[in-house]
Short mmCIF file of C-alpha atoms in Angstrom, two decimals:
data_model
loop_
_atom_site.label_atom_id
_atom_site.label_comp_id
_atom_site.label_asym_id
_atom_site.label_seq_id
_atom_site.Cartn_x
_atom_site.Cartn_y
_atom_site.Cartn_z
CA MET A 5 -21.88 8.48 -4.68
CA ASN A 6 -23.41 9.14 -1.22
CA ARG A 7 -26.88 7.88 -2.84
CA THR A 8 -24.72 5.14 -4.12
CA ILE A 9 -23.30 4.13 -0.77
CA LYS A 10 -26.06 3.66 0.95
CA GLU A 11 -28.03 1.72 -1.24
CA ALA A 12 -25.26 -0.67 -1.52
CA THR A 13 -24.56 -1.06 2.00
CA VAL A 14 -27.10 0.62 4.60
CA LYS A 15 -30.02 0.42 3.07
CA ARG A 16 -29.35 -3.79 2.19
CA TYR A 17 -27.63 -4.69 5.09
CA HIS A 18 -28.43 -4.66 8.97
CA TYR A 19 -25.49 -4.86 11.10
CA ASP A 20 -24.68 -5.58 14.50
CA SER A 21 -22.12 -3.63 15.40
CA HIS A 22 -20.72 -0.29 14.22
CA ALA A 23 -17.65 -2.69 12.90
CA GLN A 24 -19.63 -4.70 10.75
CA LEU A 25 -20.81 -1.27 8.89
CA THR A 26 -17.34 -0.17 8.89
CA ALA A 27 -15.98 -3.19 7.32
CA HIS A 28 -18.66 -3.41 4.70
CA LEU A 29 -18.35 0.24 3.66
CA HIS A 30 -14.24 0.37 2.89
CA ASP A 31 -15.19 -3.37 1.08
CA PHE A 32 -17.18 -1.57 -0.97
CA ILE A 33 -15.47 1.81 -1.89
CA ASP A 34 -12.05 -0.38 -2.58
CA ALA A 35 -14.35 -2.68 -4.78
CA TYR A 36 -16.22 0.70 -6.17
CA ASN A 37 -12.74 2.36 -6.92
CA TYR A 38 -11.28 -0.72 -8.86
CA GLY A 39 -13.98 -1.14 -10.87
CA ARG A 40 -15.99 1.60 -11.23
CA ARG A 41 -15.59 3.41 -14.86
CA LEU A 42 -16.25 7.42 -14.41
CA LYS A 43 -16.79 10.28 -17.13
CA THR A 44 -15.10 12.67 -15.23
CA LEU A 45 -11.56 10.46 -15.60
CA ARG A 46 -12.42 10.01 -19.35
CA GLY A 47 -13.61 6.33 -18.68
CA LEU A 48 -10.80 5.52 -16.72
CA THR A 49 -11.09 3.73 -12.65
CA PRO A 50 -9.71 5.73 -10.08
CA TYR A 51 -7.32 3.87 -9.36
CA GLU A 52 -6.18 3.64 -12.89
CA TYR A 53 -6.27 7.23 -12.93
CA ILE A 54 -3.76 7.32 -9.30
CA CYS A 55 -1.54 5.28 -11.78
CA LYS A 56 -1.60 7.74 -14.91
CA CYS A 57 -1.31 11.02 -12.90
CA TRP A 58 1.91 8.79 -10.99
CA ALA A 59 3.34 7.74 -14.34
CA ASN A 60 3.33 11.68 -15.50
CA GLU A 61 4.22 13.08 -11.93
CA PRO A 62 5.49 10.43 -9.33
CA GLU A 63 7.39 13.42 -7.70
CA ARG A 64 3.91 14.35 -6.39
CA PHE A 65 3.61 10.93 -4.79
CA THR A 66 5.37 9.48 -1.59
CA SER A 67 4.66 6.33 -2.80
CA ASN A 68 4.57 3.71 -5.92
CA PRO A 69 0.57 3.63 -6.15
CA HIS A 70 0.95 -0.07 -8.01
CA HIS A 71 2.65 -1.39 -4.57
CA GLN A 72 -0.44 -0.46 -2.88
CA THR A 73 -2.87 -3.23 -4.67
CA PRO A 74 -4.43 -5.18 -2.26
CA GLY A 75 -4.02 -8.79 -2.94
CA PRO A 76 -5.89 -12.28 -2.03
CA LYS A 77 -5.62 -12.89 1.85
CA THR A 78 -4.65 -9.53 2.57
CA SER A 79 -6.18 -8.44 5.92
CA ASP A 80 -3.71 -5.34 6.70
CA ARG A 81 -6.13 -2.31 5.09
CA SER A 82 -3.92 0.27 6.43
CA THR A 83 -1.14 -0.44 4.11
CA PHE A 84 -3.34 0.30 0.82
CA ARG A 85 -5.07 3.77 2.80
CA SER A 86 -1.17 4.69 3.57
CA TRP A 87 -0.22 6.14 0.27
CA ARG A 88 -0.93 9.44 -0.06
CA VAL A 89 -0.61 12.47 -2.46
CA LYS A 90 2.20 15.06 -1.57
CA ASN A 91 -0.35 17.60 -3.08
CA ALA A 92 -4.11 17.67 -3.78
CA GLY A 93 -4.09 19.35 -7.19
CA PHE A 94 -5.92 16.81 -8.90
CA PRO A 95 -9.30 16.56 -9.41
#
């Protein structure tokens, strides 16, 4: 994962400020979590896996992950990143 992030962000682009790097990194991580299917998760994306865990054990979550999906024209990232898992017992 670290190699993938470096190749897609730091090694490809020049950033004038730390804020630009942070914004691009957040965008890349969001796209990765919604688009990349992982063998470890049996072919699910990380977001699909979180939704599956929520469907099986909703009491472990403080909020519904379906409500945290960023949509078009969404500028507030803190809303998406605010959901937390009560117990970090899943891989």
